Short mmCIF file of C-alpha atoms in Angstrom, two decimals:
data_model
loop_
_atom_site.label_atom_id
_atom_site.label_comp_id
_atom_site.label_asym_id
_atom_site.label_seq_id
_atom_site.Cartn_x
_atom_site.Cartn_y
_atom_site.Cartn_z
CA UNK A 225 -25.02 -20.01 9.55
CA UNK A 226 -22.68 -20.42 12.52
CA UNK A 227 -21.18 -17.26 13.86
CA UNK A 228 -17.77 -18.85 13.33
CA UNK A 229 -18.58 -19.73 9.72
CA UNK A 230 -17.22 -18.42 6.47
CA UNK A 231 -19.04 -15.08 6.70
CA UNK A 232 -17.97 -14.22 10.24
CA UNK A 233 -15.68 -11.44 8.99
CA UNK A 234 -17.61 -10.52 5.84
CA UNK A 235 -18.13 -6.93 7.02
CA UNK A 236 -14.42 -6.54 7.71
CA UNK A 237 -13.65 -7.81 4.20
CA UNK A 238 -16.13 -5.34 2.74
CA UNK A 239 -14.58 -2.50 4.74
CA UNK A 240 -11.11 -3.56 3.55
CA UNK A 241 -12.32 -3.75 -0.06
CA UNK A 242 -13.82 -0.25 0.06
CA UNK A 243 -10.90 1.35 1.90
CA UNK A 244 -8.36 -0.38 -0.31
CA UNK A 245 -10.23 0.67 -3.44
CA UNK A 246 -8.28 3.85 -2.85
CA UNK A 247 -5.17 1.72 -3.28
CA UNK A 248 -6.42 0.75 -6.76
CA UNK A 249 -6.09 4.49 -7.43
CA UNK A 250 -2.53 4.25 -6.07
CA UNK A 251 -1.65 1.36 -8.38
CA UNK A 252 -3.46 2.73 -11.42
CA UNK A 253 -1.96 6.20 -11.11
CA UNK A 254 1.57 4.90 -10.68
CA UNK A 255 1.27 2.46 -13.61
CA UNK A 256 -0.55 4.62 -16.15
CA UNK A 257 2.01 7.37 -16.76
CA UNK A 258 4.84 5.20 -18.11
CA UNK A 259 2.56 3.78 -20.80
CA UNK A 260 1.01 7.14 -21.72
CA UNK A 261 4.37 8.83 -22.31
CA UNK A 262 5.51 5.81 -24.38
CA UNK A 263 2.74 6.46 -26.95
CA UNK A 264 4.00 7.96 -30.23
CA UNK A 265 1.19 10.52 -30.50
CA UNK A 266 1.87 11.79 -26.96
CA UNK A 267 5.55 12.20 -27.85
CA UNK A 268 4.75 14.12 -31.02
CA UNK A 269 2.25 16.43 -29.29
CA UNK A 270 4.60 17.33 -26.47
CA UNK A 271 7.82 17.63 -28.49
CA UNK A 272 9.44 14.35 -27.43
CA UNK A 273 9.80 12.68 -30.83
CA UNK A 274 13.26 12.16 -32.30
CA UNK A 275 16.16 9.71 -32.15
CA UNK A 276 19.22 11.82 -31.34
CA UNK A 277 21.00 11.83 -27.97
CA UNK A 278 19.36 15.13 -26.99
CA UNK A 279 15.91 13.78 -27.90
CA UNK A 280 16.50 10.65 -25.83
CA UNK A 281 17.61 12.77 -22.88
CA UNK A 282 14.58 15.06 -23.18
CA UNK A 283 12.22 12.07 -23.46
CA UNK A 284 13.84 10.48 -20.39
CA UNK A 285 13.48 13.74 -18.45
CA UNK A 286 9.80 14.21 -19.30
CA UNK A 287 9.15 10.49 -18.76
CA UNK A 288 10.68 10.57 -15.29
CA UNK A 289 9.00 13.90 -14.43
CA UNK A 290 5.49 12.75 -15.39
CA UNK A 291 5.91 9.56 -13.36
CA UNK A 292 7.81 10.97 -10.37
CA UNK A 293 5.92 14.21 -9.58
CA UNK A 294 3.06 12.00 -8.36
CA UNK A 295 5.41 10.55 -5.76
CA UNK A 296 6.60 14.02 -4.76
CA UNK A 297 3.01 15.07 -4.04
CA UNK A 298 2.33 11.76 -2.30
CA UNK A 299 5.27 12.33 0.06
CA UNK A 300 3.66 15.50 1.42
CA UNK A 301 0.19 13.95 1.38
CA UNK A 302 1.35 11.06 3.53
CA UNK A 303 3.05 13.38 6.04
CA UNK A 304 0.04 15.68 6.26
CA UNK A 305 -2.50 12.89 6.68
CA UNK A 306 -1.85 12.16 10.36
CA UNK A 307 -3.39 15.28 11.99
CA UNK A 308 -6.58 15.09 9.89
CA UNK A 309 -6.92 11.34 10.39
CA UNK A 310 -6.50 11.75 14.15
CA UNK A 311 -8.98 14.64 14.31
CA UNK A 312 -11.91 13.57 12.11
CA UNK A 313 -11.40 9.79 11.94
CA UNK A 314 -10.24 7.34 9.33
CA UNK A 315 -13.46 7.22 7.29
CA UNK A 316 -14.04 10.93 6.66
CA UNK A 317 -10.39 11.77 6.17
CA UNK A 318 -10.30 9.17 3.37
CA UNK A 319 -13.38 10.78 1.83
CA UNK A 320 -11.71 14.20 1.79
CA UNK A 321 -8.49 12.79 0.32
CA UNK A 322 -10.51 11.11 -2.45
CA UNK A 323 -11.90 14.54 -3.41
CA UNK A 324 -8.35 15.96 -3.54
CA UNK A 325 -7.28 13.09 -5.79
CA UNK A 326 -10.23 13.76 -8.13
CA UNK A 327 -9.18 17.39 -8.59
CA UNK A 328 -5.73 16.20 -9.68
CA UNK A 329 -7.25 13.67 -12.08
CA UNK A 330 -9.32 16.42 -13.73
CA UNK A 331 -6.22 18.59 -14.28
CA UNK A 332 -4.39 15.69 -15.96
CA UNK A 333 -7.36 14.86 -18.16
CA UNK A 334 -7.87 18.38 -19.58
CA UNK A 335 -4.22 18.72 -20.74
CA UNK A 336 -3.69 19.22 -24.45
CA UNK A 337 -3.61 22.03 -26.99
CA UNK A 338 -2.87 25.30 -25.17
CA UNK A 339 -2.84 23.39 -21.88
CA UNK A 340 0.58 21.77 -22.03
CA UNK A 341 2.64 19.48 -19.82
CA UNK A 342 2.21 21.91 -16.91
CA UNK A 343 -1.38 20.69 -16.45
CA UNK A 344 -0.21 17.08 -16.34
CA UNK A 345 2.58 17.92 -13.89
CA UNK A 346 0.24 19.97 -11.69
CA UNK A 347 -2.49 17.34 -11.81
CA UNK A 348 -0.04 14.60 -10.91
CA UNK A 349 1.18 16.57 -7.87
CA UNK A 350 -2.37 17.24 -6.61
CA UNK A 351 -3.43 13.63 -7.25
CA UNK A 352 -0.27 12.58 -5.43
CA UNK A 353 -1.31 14.54 -2.34
CA UNK A 354 -4.54 12.52 -2.24
CA UNK A 355 -2.87 9.20 -3.04
CA UNK A 356 -0.13 9.67 -0.44
CA UNK A 357 -2.65 10.47 2.28
CA UNK A 358 -4.86 7.51 1.30
CA UNK A 359 -1.83 5.18 1.38
CA UNK A 360 -1.08 6.31 4.95
CA UNK A 361 -4.61 6.17 6.38
CA UNK A 362 -5.96 3.05 4.62
CA UNK A 363 -3.64 0.42 6.19
CA UNK A 364 -4.19 1.88 9.68
CA UNK A 365 -7.96 1.87 9.19
CA UNK A 366 -8.06 -1.72 7.96
CA UNK A 367 -5.60 -2.97 10.58
CA UNK A 368 -7.60 -1.37 13.40
CA UNK A 369 -10.79 -3.10 12.22
CA UNK A 370 -9.35 -6.58 11.52
CA UNK A 371 -9.35 -9.52 13.98
CA UNK A 372 -5.85 -10.76 14.70
CA UNK A 373 -6.33 -14.28 13.31
CA UNK A 374 -6.90 -12.97 9.75
CA UNK A 375 -5.31 -9.53 10.00
CA UNK A 376 -2.35 -10.47 7.78
CA UNK A 377 -4.68 -11.73 5.07
CA UNK A 378 -7.01 -8.74 5.22
CA UNK A 379 -4.27 -6.12 5.50
CA UNK A 380 -2.44 -7.86 2.65
CA UNK A 381 -5.35 -6.97 0.36
CA UNK A 382 -3.47 -3.66 0.05
CA UNK A 383 -0.94 -5.15 -2.33
CA UNK A 384 -3.60 -7.05 -4.29
CA UNK A 385 -5.39 -3.77 -4.92
CA UNK A 386 -2.13 -2.09 -5.95
CA UNK A 387 -1.53 -4.93 -8.40
CA UNK A 388 -5.09 -4.68 -9.78
CA UNK A 389 -4.64 -0.93 -10.31
CA UNK A 390 -1.32 -1.42 -12.10
CA UNK A 391 -2.76 -4.21 -14.27
CA UNK A 392 -5.73 -2.03 -15.24
CA UNK A 393 -3.35 0.75 -16.28
CA UNK A 394 -1.28 -1.61 -18.44
CA UNK A 395 -4.29 -2.96 -20.35
CA UNK A 396 -5.89 0.44 -20.83
CA UNK A 397 -2.59 1.64 -22.30
CA UNK A 398 -2.46 -1.47 -24.49
CA UNK A 399 -6.03 -0.86 -25.71
CA UNK A 400 -5.17 2.76 -26.55
CA UNK A 401 -2.05 1.61 -28.41
CA UNK A 402 -4.01 -0.89 -30.51
CA UNK A 403 -7.17 1.11 -31.25
CA UNK A 404 -6.46 4.85 -30.86
CA UNK A 405 -3.39 6.00 -32.74
CA UNK A 406 -3.96 9.77 -32.61
CA UNK A 407 -5.97 12.43 -30.82
CA UNK A 408 -6.20 13.78 -27.29
CA UNK A 409 -7.97 10.57 -26.26
CA UNK A 410 -4.52 8.92 -26.18
CA UNK A 411 -4.01 10.44 -22.74
CA UNK A 412 -7.49 11.73 -21.81
CA UNK A 413 -9.05 8.26 -21.60
CA UNK A 414 -6.30 6.79 -19.36
CA UNK A 415 -6.16 9.88 -17.12
CA UNK A 416 -9.95 10.38 -17.10
CA UNK A 417 -10.59 6.78 -15.99
CA UNK A 418 -9.13 7.79 -12.61
CA UNK A 419 -12.36 9.72 -11.95
CA UNK A 420 -14.43 6.55 -12.33
CA UNK A 421 -12.30 4.77 -9.74
CA UNK A 422 -12.42 7.77 -7.37
CA UNK A 423 -16.22 8.01 -7.64
CA UNK A 424 -16.62 4.35 -6.71
CA UNK A 425 -14.33 4.92 -3.71
CA UNK A 426 -16.33 7.94 -2.47
CA UNK A 427 -19.68 6.11 -2.67
CA UNK A 428 -18.24 2.99 -1.02
CA UNK A 429 -16.97 4.97 1.96
CA UNK A 430 -20.55 5.97 2.77
CA UNK A 431 -21.43 2.31 3.42
CA UNK A 432 -18.82 1.48 6.10
CA UNK A 433 -18.40 2.15 9.83
CA UNK A 434 -15.67 4.09 11.65
CA UNK A 435 -12.67 2.36 13.28
CA UNK A 436 -13.62 1.10 16.78
CA UNK A 437 -10.06 1.70 17.99
CA UNK A 438 -10.17 5.34 16.83
CA UNK A 439 -13.58 5.81 18.49
CA UNK A 440 -12.24 4.34 21.73
CA UNK A 441 -9.18 6.60 21.58
CA UNK A 442 -11.60 9.57 21.50
CA UNK A 443 -13.51 8.32 24.55
CA UNK A 444 -16.56 7.26 22.50
CA UNK A 445 -16.71 3.81 24.10
CA UNK A 446 -20.38 3.08 23.35
CA UNK A 447 -19.88 3.94 19.68
CA UNK A 448 -16.71 1.81 19.64
CA UNK A 449 -18.60 -1.22 21.02
CA UNK A 450 -21.37 -0.76 18.44
CA UNK A 451 -18.80 -0.51 15.63
CA UNK A 452 -16.81 -3.52 16.87
CA UNK A 453 -19.88 -5.72 17.30
CA UNK A 454 -21.07 -4.74 13.81
CA UNK A 455 -17.72 -5.65 12.26
CA UNK A 456 -17.49 -8.95 14.17
CA UNK A 457 -21.10 -9.89 13.39
CA UNK A 458 -21.82 -10.41 17.09
CA UNK A 459 -24.01 -8.93 19.80
CA UNK A 460 -22.60 -6.02 21.80
CA UNK A 461 -22.99 -8.17 24.93
CA UNK A 462 -21.02 -11.10 23.45
CA UNK A 463 -18.10 -12.09 25.73
CA UNK A 464 -15.71 -12.04 22.75
CA UNK A 465 -16.66 -8.42 22.00
CA UNK A 466 -16.28 -7.45 25.66
CA UNK A 467 -12.87 -9.15 25.84
CA UNK A 468 -11.57 -7.47 22.65
CA UNK A 469 -12.93 -4.11 23.79
CA UNK A 470 -11.21 -4.56 27.15
CA UNK A 471 -7.91 -5.20 25.42
CA UNK A 472 -8.34 -2.11 23.24
CA UNK A 473 -9.24 0.08 26.21
CA UNK A 474 -6.38 -1.29 28.31
CA UNK A 475 -3.86 -0.47 25.58
CA UNK A 476 -5.29 3.02 25.04
CA UNK A 477 -5.38 3.77 28.77
CA UNK A 478 -1.77 2.66 29.17
CA UNK A 479 -0.73 4.88 26.26
CA UNK A 480 -2.59 7.86 27.70
CA UNK A 481 -1.06 7.32 31.13
CA UNK A 482 2.45 6.96 29.74
CA UNK A 483 2.12 9.99 27.47
CA UNK A 484 0.06 12.32 29.63
CA UNK A 485 1.19 15.91 29.05
CA UNK A 486 3.68 14.90 26.35
CA UNK A 487 3.62 15.90 22.66
CA UNK A 488 4.83 14.51 19.37
CA UNK A 489 8.35 13.95 20.68
CA UNK A 490 7.06 11.23 22.95
CA UNK A 491 5.16 9.67 20.06
CA UNK A 492 8.46 9.26 18.19
CA UNK A 493 10.92 8.81 21.04
CA UNK A 494 8.82 7.26 23.82
CA UNK A 495 9.74 3.89 25.25
CA UNK A 496 9.63 1.24 22.53
CA UNK A 497 8.55 3.68 19.82
CA UNK A 498 11.72 4.87 18.10
CA UNK A 499 12.74 1.38 16.92
CA UNK A 500 9.30 0.96 15.34
CA UNK A 501 9.80 4.12 13.27
CA UNK A 502 13.28 2.96 12.24
CA UNK A 503 11.89 -0.40 11.08
CA UNK A 504 9.01 1.32 9.25
CA UNK A 505 11.35 3.65 7.34
CA UNK A 506 14.00 1.05 6.50
CA UNK A 507 11.53 -1.60 5.33
CA UNK A 508 10.09 0.82 2.76
CA UNK A 509 13.47 2.13 1.62
CA UNK A 510 14.43 -1.46 0.84
CA UNK A 511 11.09 -2.19 -0.82
CA UNK A 512 11.48 0.78 -3.16
CA UNK A 513 14.98 -0.28 -4.16
CA UNK A 514 13.92 -3.90 -4.77
CA UNK A 515 13.58 -3.12 -8.50
CA UNK A 516 9.86 -3.82 -8.70
CA UNK A 517 8.83 -0.18 -9.02
CA UNK A 518 11.41 0.40 -11.73
CA UNK A 519 9.90 -2.49 -13.67
CA UNK A 520 6.33 -1.52 -12.73
CA UNK A 521 6.49 2.17 -13.62
CA UNK A 522 8.54 1.72 -16.78
CA UNK A 523 7.45 -1.77 -17.82
CA UNK A 524 7.13 -0.87 -21.54
CA UNK A 525 10.64 0.62 -21.53
CA UNK A 526 12.11 -2.27 -19.50
CA UNK A 527 10.60 -4.89 -21.82
CA UNK A 528 11.86 -2.91 -24.82
CA UNK A 529 15.37 -2.98 -23.32
CA UNK A 530 15.34 -6.80 -23.21
CA UNK A 531 14.13 -7.18 -26.80
CA UNK A 532 10.35 -6.58 -26.86
CA UNK A 533 10.46 -3.79 -29.44
CA UNK A 534 7.43 -1.88 -30.68
CA UNK A 535 4.91 -0.15 -28.41
CA UNK A 536 2.24 -2.87 -28.64
CA UNK A 537 4.74 -5.70 -28.03
CA UNK A 538 6.15 -4.04 -24.93
CA UNK A 539 2.71 -3.06 -23.61
CA UNK A 540 1.39 -6.62 -24.11
CA UNK A 541 4.39 -8.02 -22.21
CA UNK A 542 3.67 -5.43 -19.49
CA UNK A 543 0.02 -6.50 -19.32
CA UNK A 544 1.00 -10.14 -18.82
CA UNK A 545 3.38 -8.99 -16.08
CA UNK A 546 0.42 -7.21 -14.43
CA UNK A 547 -1.76 -10.33 -14.55
CA UNK A 548 0.98 -12.49 -13.04
CA UNK A 549 1.44 -9.95 -10.24
CA UNK A 550 -2.29 -9.88 -9.36
CA UNK A 551 -2.64 -13.68 -9.33
CA UNK A 552 0.57 -14.26 -7.37
CA UNK A 553 -0.28 -11.60 -4.79
CA UNK A 554 -3.81 -12.98 -4.33
CA UNK A 555 -2.52 -16.54 -3.82
CA UNK A 556 -0.01 -15.37 -1.23
CA UNK A 557 -2.39 -13.11 0.69
CA UNK A 558 -5.26 -15.60 0.90
CA UNK A 559 -3.34 -18.82 1.40
CA UNK A 560 0.15 -18.09 2.71
CA UNK A 561 0.23 -14.71 4.53
CA UNK A 562 -0.86 -16.13 7.89
CA UNK A 563 0.93 -19.47 7.36
CA UNK A 564 4.54 -18.61 6.54
CA UNK A 565 4.81 -15.65 8.89
CA UNK A 566 6.28 -12.24 8.13
CA UNK A 567 10.02 -12.97 8.55
CA UNK A 568 10.17 -16.16 6.48
CA UNK A 569 8.07 -14.62 3.69
CA UNK A 570 10.38 -11.60 3.47
CA UNK A 571 13.53 -13.76 3.50
CA UNK A 572 12.38 -16.18 0.76
CA UNK A 573 11.11 -13.25 -1.32
CA UNK A 574 14.35 -11.25 -1.03
CA UNK A 575 16.57 -14.21 -1.92
CA UNK A 576 14.38 -15.26 -4.84
CA UNK A 577 14.24 -11.78 -6.36
CA UNK A 578 17.99 -11.31 -6.06
CA UNK A 579 18.81 -14.62 -7.75
CA UNK A 580 16.40 -13.89 -10.63
CA UNK A 581 17.81 -10.41 -11.21
CA UNK A 582 21.33 -11.84 -11.40
CA UNK A 583 20.10 -14.34 -14.00
CA UNK A 584 18.46 -11.55 -16.06
CA UNK A 585 21.61 -9.41 -15.85
CA UNK A 586 23.78 -12.33 -16.98
CA UNK A 587 21.45 -13.12 -19.92
CA UNK A 588 21.28 -9.49 -21.00
CA UNK A 589 25.09 -9.22 -20.90
CA UNK A 590 25.64 -12.51 -22.77
CA UNK A 591 22.77 -12.26 -25.28
CA UNK A 592 22.05 -8.56 -25.89
CA UNK A 593 18.89 -8.09 -27.99
CA UNK A 594 19.49 -7.05 -31.63
CA UNK A 595 18.94 -3.36 -32.32
CA UNK A 596 15.86 -2.37 -34.33
CA UNK A 597 14.56 -5.95 -34.28
CA UNK A 598 10.86 -6.25 -34.97
CA UNK A 599 8.22 -8.95 -34.78
CA UNK A 600 8.93 -12.02 -32.69
CA UNK A 601 11.41 -11.39 -29.83
CA UNK A 602 14.54 -13.62 -29.81
CA UNK A 603 14.73 -16.66 -27.44
CA UNK A 604 17.01 -14.87 -24.94
CA UNK A 605 14.48 -12.02 -24.67
CA UNK A 606 11.69 -14.51 -24.01
CA UNK A 607 13.84 -16.13 -21.30
CA UNK A 608 14.44 -12.74 -19.66
CA UNK A 609 10.72 -11.94 -19.80
CA UNK A 610 10.02 -15.31 -18.15
CA UNK A 611 12.53 -14.45 -15.40
CA UNK A 612 10.72 -11.12 -14.85
CA UNK A 613 7.41 -12.97 -14.52
CA UNK A 614 8.94 -15.36 -11.97
CA UNK A 615 10.54 -12.35 -10.26
CA UNK A 616 7.15 -10.74 -9.70
CA UNK A 617 5.96 -14.04 -8.21
CA UNK A 618 8.76 -13.81 -5.65
CA UNK A 619 8.02 -10.12 -5.02
CA UNK A 620 4.37 -10.95 -4.39
CA UNK A 621 5.39 -13.68 -1.94
CA UNK A 622 6.83 -11.21 0.55
CA UNK A 623 8.25 -7.79 -0.23
CA UNK A 624 5.12 -6.67 -2.07
CA UNK A 625 2.39 -7.11 0.57
CA UNK A 626 4.31 -7.74 3.81
CA UNK A 627 5.85 -4.27 4.47
CA UNK A 628 2.37 -2.72 4.61
CA UNK A 629 1.08 -5.56 6.81
CA UNK A 630 4.12 -5.38 9.09
CA UNK A 631 4.09 -1.62 9.57
CA UNK A 632 0.34 -1.62 10.24
CA UNK A 633 1.00 -4.34 12.83
CA UNK A 634 3.69 -2.74 14.97
CA UNK A 635 2.33 0.68 16.04
CA UNK A 636 0.00 1.27 19.03
CA UNK A 637 -3.37 2.93 18.45
CA UNK A 638 -2.31 6.34 19.76
CA UNK A 639 0.68 6.63 17.42
CA UNK A 640 -0.44 4.44 14.52
CA UNK A 641 -1.45 7.39 12.33
CA UNK A 642 1.99 8.95 12.91
CA UNK A 643 3.70 5.63 12.22
CA UNK A 644 1.79 4.98 9.01
CA UNK A 645 2.27 8.59 7.90
CA UNK A 646 6.06 8.41 8.39
CA UNK A 647 6.22 4.96 6.76
CA UNK A 648 4.16 6.11 3.78
CA UNK A 649 6.19 9.31 3.44
CA UNK A 650 9.38 7.23 3.45
CA UNK A 651 7.87 4.93 0.84
CA UNK A 652 6.86 7.84 -1.38
CA UNK A 653 10.14 9.73 -0.96
CA UNK A 654 12.22 6.82 -2.20
CA UNK A 655 9.49 5.93 -4.66
CA UNK A 656 10.06 9.40 -6.12
CA UNK A 657 13.84 8.92 -6.20
CA UNK A 658 13.55 5.53 -7.94
CA UNK A 659 10.95 6.82 -10.43
CA UNK A 660 13.09 9.85 -11.22
CA UNK A 661 16.38 8.02 -11.83
CA UNK A 662 15.18 4.78 -13.47
CA UNK A 663 15.03 6.03 -17.12
CA UNK A 664 18.57 7.40 -16.82
CA UNK A 665 19.83 4.25 -15.05
CA UNK A 666 18.21 2.03 -17.69
CA UNK A 667 19.89 4.03 -20.47
CA UNK A 668 23.32 4.32 -18.79
CA UNK A 669 23.69 0.98 -16.96
CA UNK A 670 22.00 -1.55 -19.22
CA UNK A 671 22.44 -5.05 -17.78
CA UNK A 672 24.20 -3.65 -14.67
CA UNK A 673 20.85 -2.22 -13.51
CA UNK A 674 19.60 -5.77 -12.85
CA UNK A 675 22.82 -6.70 -11.04
CA UNK A 676 22.46 -3.63 -8.82
CA UNK A 677 18.91 -4.58 -7.82
CA UNK A 678 19.95 -8.21 -7.27
CA UNK A 679 22.64 -7.11 -4.83
CA UNK A 680 20.14 -4.96 -2.88
CA UNK A 681 17.65 -7.85 -2.78
CA UNK A 682 20.07 -10.34 -1.24
CA UNK A 683 22.51 -8.13 0.69
CA UNK A 684 19.91 -5.73 2.07
CA UNK A 685 16.41 -7.15 2.06
CA UNK A 686 17.05 -10.81 2.87
CA UNK A 687 19.43 -9.87 5.70
CA UNK A 688 17.04 -7.24 7.12
CA UNK A 689 14.21 -9.79 7.25
CA UNK A 690 16.24 -11.91 9.69
CA UNK A 691 16.72 -9.01 12.12
CA UNK A 692 13.11 -7.92 12.78
CA UNK A 693 10.67 -9.54 15.28
CA UNK A 694 7.87 -11.83 14.10
CA UNK A 695 4.34 -10.36 14.44
CA UNK A 696 2.24 -13.16 12.96
CA UNK A 697 -0.73 -14.11 15.17
CA UNK A 698 -0.12 -11.35 17.71
CA UNK A 699 -2.77 -8.73 18.50
CA UNK A 700 -2.04 -5.06 17.92
CA UNK A 701 -2.05 -4.54 21.68
CA UNK A 702 0.63 -7.25 22.14
CA UNK A 703 3.08 -5.22 20.03
CA UNK A 704 3.76 -3.01 23.06
CA UNK A 705 5.09 -6.09 24.85
CA UNK A 706 7.20 -7.17 21.85
CA UNK A 707 8.83 -3.73 21.59
CA UNK A 708 9.24 -3.22 25.33
CA UNK A 709 6.75 -0.39 25.84
CA UNK A 710 5.02 -2.30 28.64
CA UNK A 711 5.70 -5.44 30.69
CA UNK A 712 3.55 -8.49 29.98
CA UNK A 713 2.34 -8.87 33.59
CA UNK A 714 1.27 -5.21 33.64
CA UNK A 715 -0.70 -5.67 30.40
CA UNK A 716 -2.47 -8.78 31.75
CA UNK A 717 -3.47 -6.94 34.93
CA UNK A 718 -4.81 -3.99 32.91
CA UNK A 719 -6.85 -6.28 30.65
CA UNK A 720 -8.33 -8.07 33.66
CA UNK A 721 -9.28 -4.72 35.22
CA UNK A 722 -10.96 -3.56 32.01
CA UNK A 723 -12.84 -6.86 31.69
CA UNK A 724 -14.15 -6.47 35.23
CA UNK A 725 -15.19 -2.89 34.48
CA UNK A 726 -16.98 -3.88 31.30
CA UNK A 727 -18.61 -6.82 33.10
CA UNK A 728 -19.96 -4.50 35.79
CA UNK A 729 -21.23 -2.09 33.15
CA UNK A 730 -23.00 -4.92 31.31
CA UNK A 731 -24.52 -6.14 34.61
CA UNK A 732 -25.78 -2.64 35.45
CA UNK A 733 -27.32 -2.31 31.99
CA UNK A 734 -29.08 -5.67 32.39
CA UNK A 735 -30.40 -4.65 35.82
CA UNK A 736 -31.75 -1.37 34.46
CA UNK A 737 -33.54 -3.24 31.67
CA UNK A 738 -35.11 -5.62 34.22
CA UNK A 739 -36.36 -2.72 36.33
CA UNK A 740 -37.79 -1.00 33.24
CA UNK A 741 -39.57 -4.20 32.21
CA UNK A 742 -41.12 -4.61 35.69
CA UNK A 743 -42.26 -0.99 35.71
#
């Protein structure tokens, strides 16, 4: 098969699949809790059953706590990931974070009887530490290993894996609802399944190579060339490998020269860096307030609020929502991510989501679902569910996958782990806020909740997408030029110098081989 054929980047896709399997953990863990706490047996075992105002408030509090403490742990995990990732590399730091996640999963699974909600809360926090760190390191790892012509597609696998994890959680909860009505298995099976996913992640990490950009940043140039040639399916002496390695080395050398003797302050406030951190934080604040996480975490409750009463009805509607999200995200990532560009995708997505939320809010206000209705949902409820399914299509078109792709794009190698850590921490912080307040907002605001999210989608997210620079088709090293860290003519001169140096090194190696052969 031609080197430029279909399987040219097969090793990069495998690396992305393994690394982003950790993101299935992310999606599964965020989606599972809302369904578990909606189960009647869970409510009765943990004192949440009842219909009075106090019971509703207590159920909302526990509901939001079980869901949101994961995000609280993830916030600190994301912040703490950078030093370890920089010191031991992307691969082994992910392995360690997977072990941390597994400890948290065990604590959640053993809850029950004398081991009350405290075990679930504690387990969710510990699992969150692992998940937050994985969410920070994984995009940097994949971005550093991906060729620029398909980087958007490969990095966008992140959101596909999130969607797969969430979908799995919905259907496991649905299966429990239909087939297991009582017993500790109601929560032990959903929480215990996390260990299966974590085990697959740990074994998969043993089959992949380290990031060539991280190796180069540590001065391990020979190892970096070996890793890069392996990922690109080419010989180490291939001109394309030498050219890409020269670009990587030129960027790293410039960063070292510019930051020699300077600490973390320069990483955040150096020339062209601060604006990147601002964009990374704001893009995730907006993503969290898009409404998708409120629907995703509390899908059974949201579908109940629009007329899908009964646990199984609401869980089935949630499962369909999960399927739509996976399919829509996959279509966008594989066919549109590197066609539409980042800005246009974000703009269309933000406008579409906002319009659909306004439609849902108007329908819910005009045709409120009947109280205590059972069986077949009324037509207005079906229409609102259809709008939610179309909404997740629009989310998957841009604001689902693109923020992770965009943030992984814009940071230079030397500061990428800091950039991804801050971005992930921002994402998890506001993820926590949204998860914590959604049950109360859903109870207190009703239809106004959808109008609030619609306003944020159009007034915040669509407008923001018009203000940021386009990164489609640009190499990671070109981002320094886009953000003004280095002049274009200086970068070209540095690349040429590195190419000459690598060419001389290759020539010397060839000469040494010839001498050895003659001897």
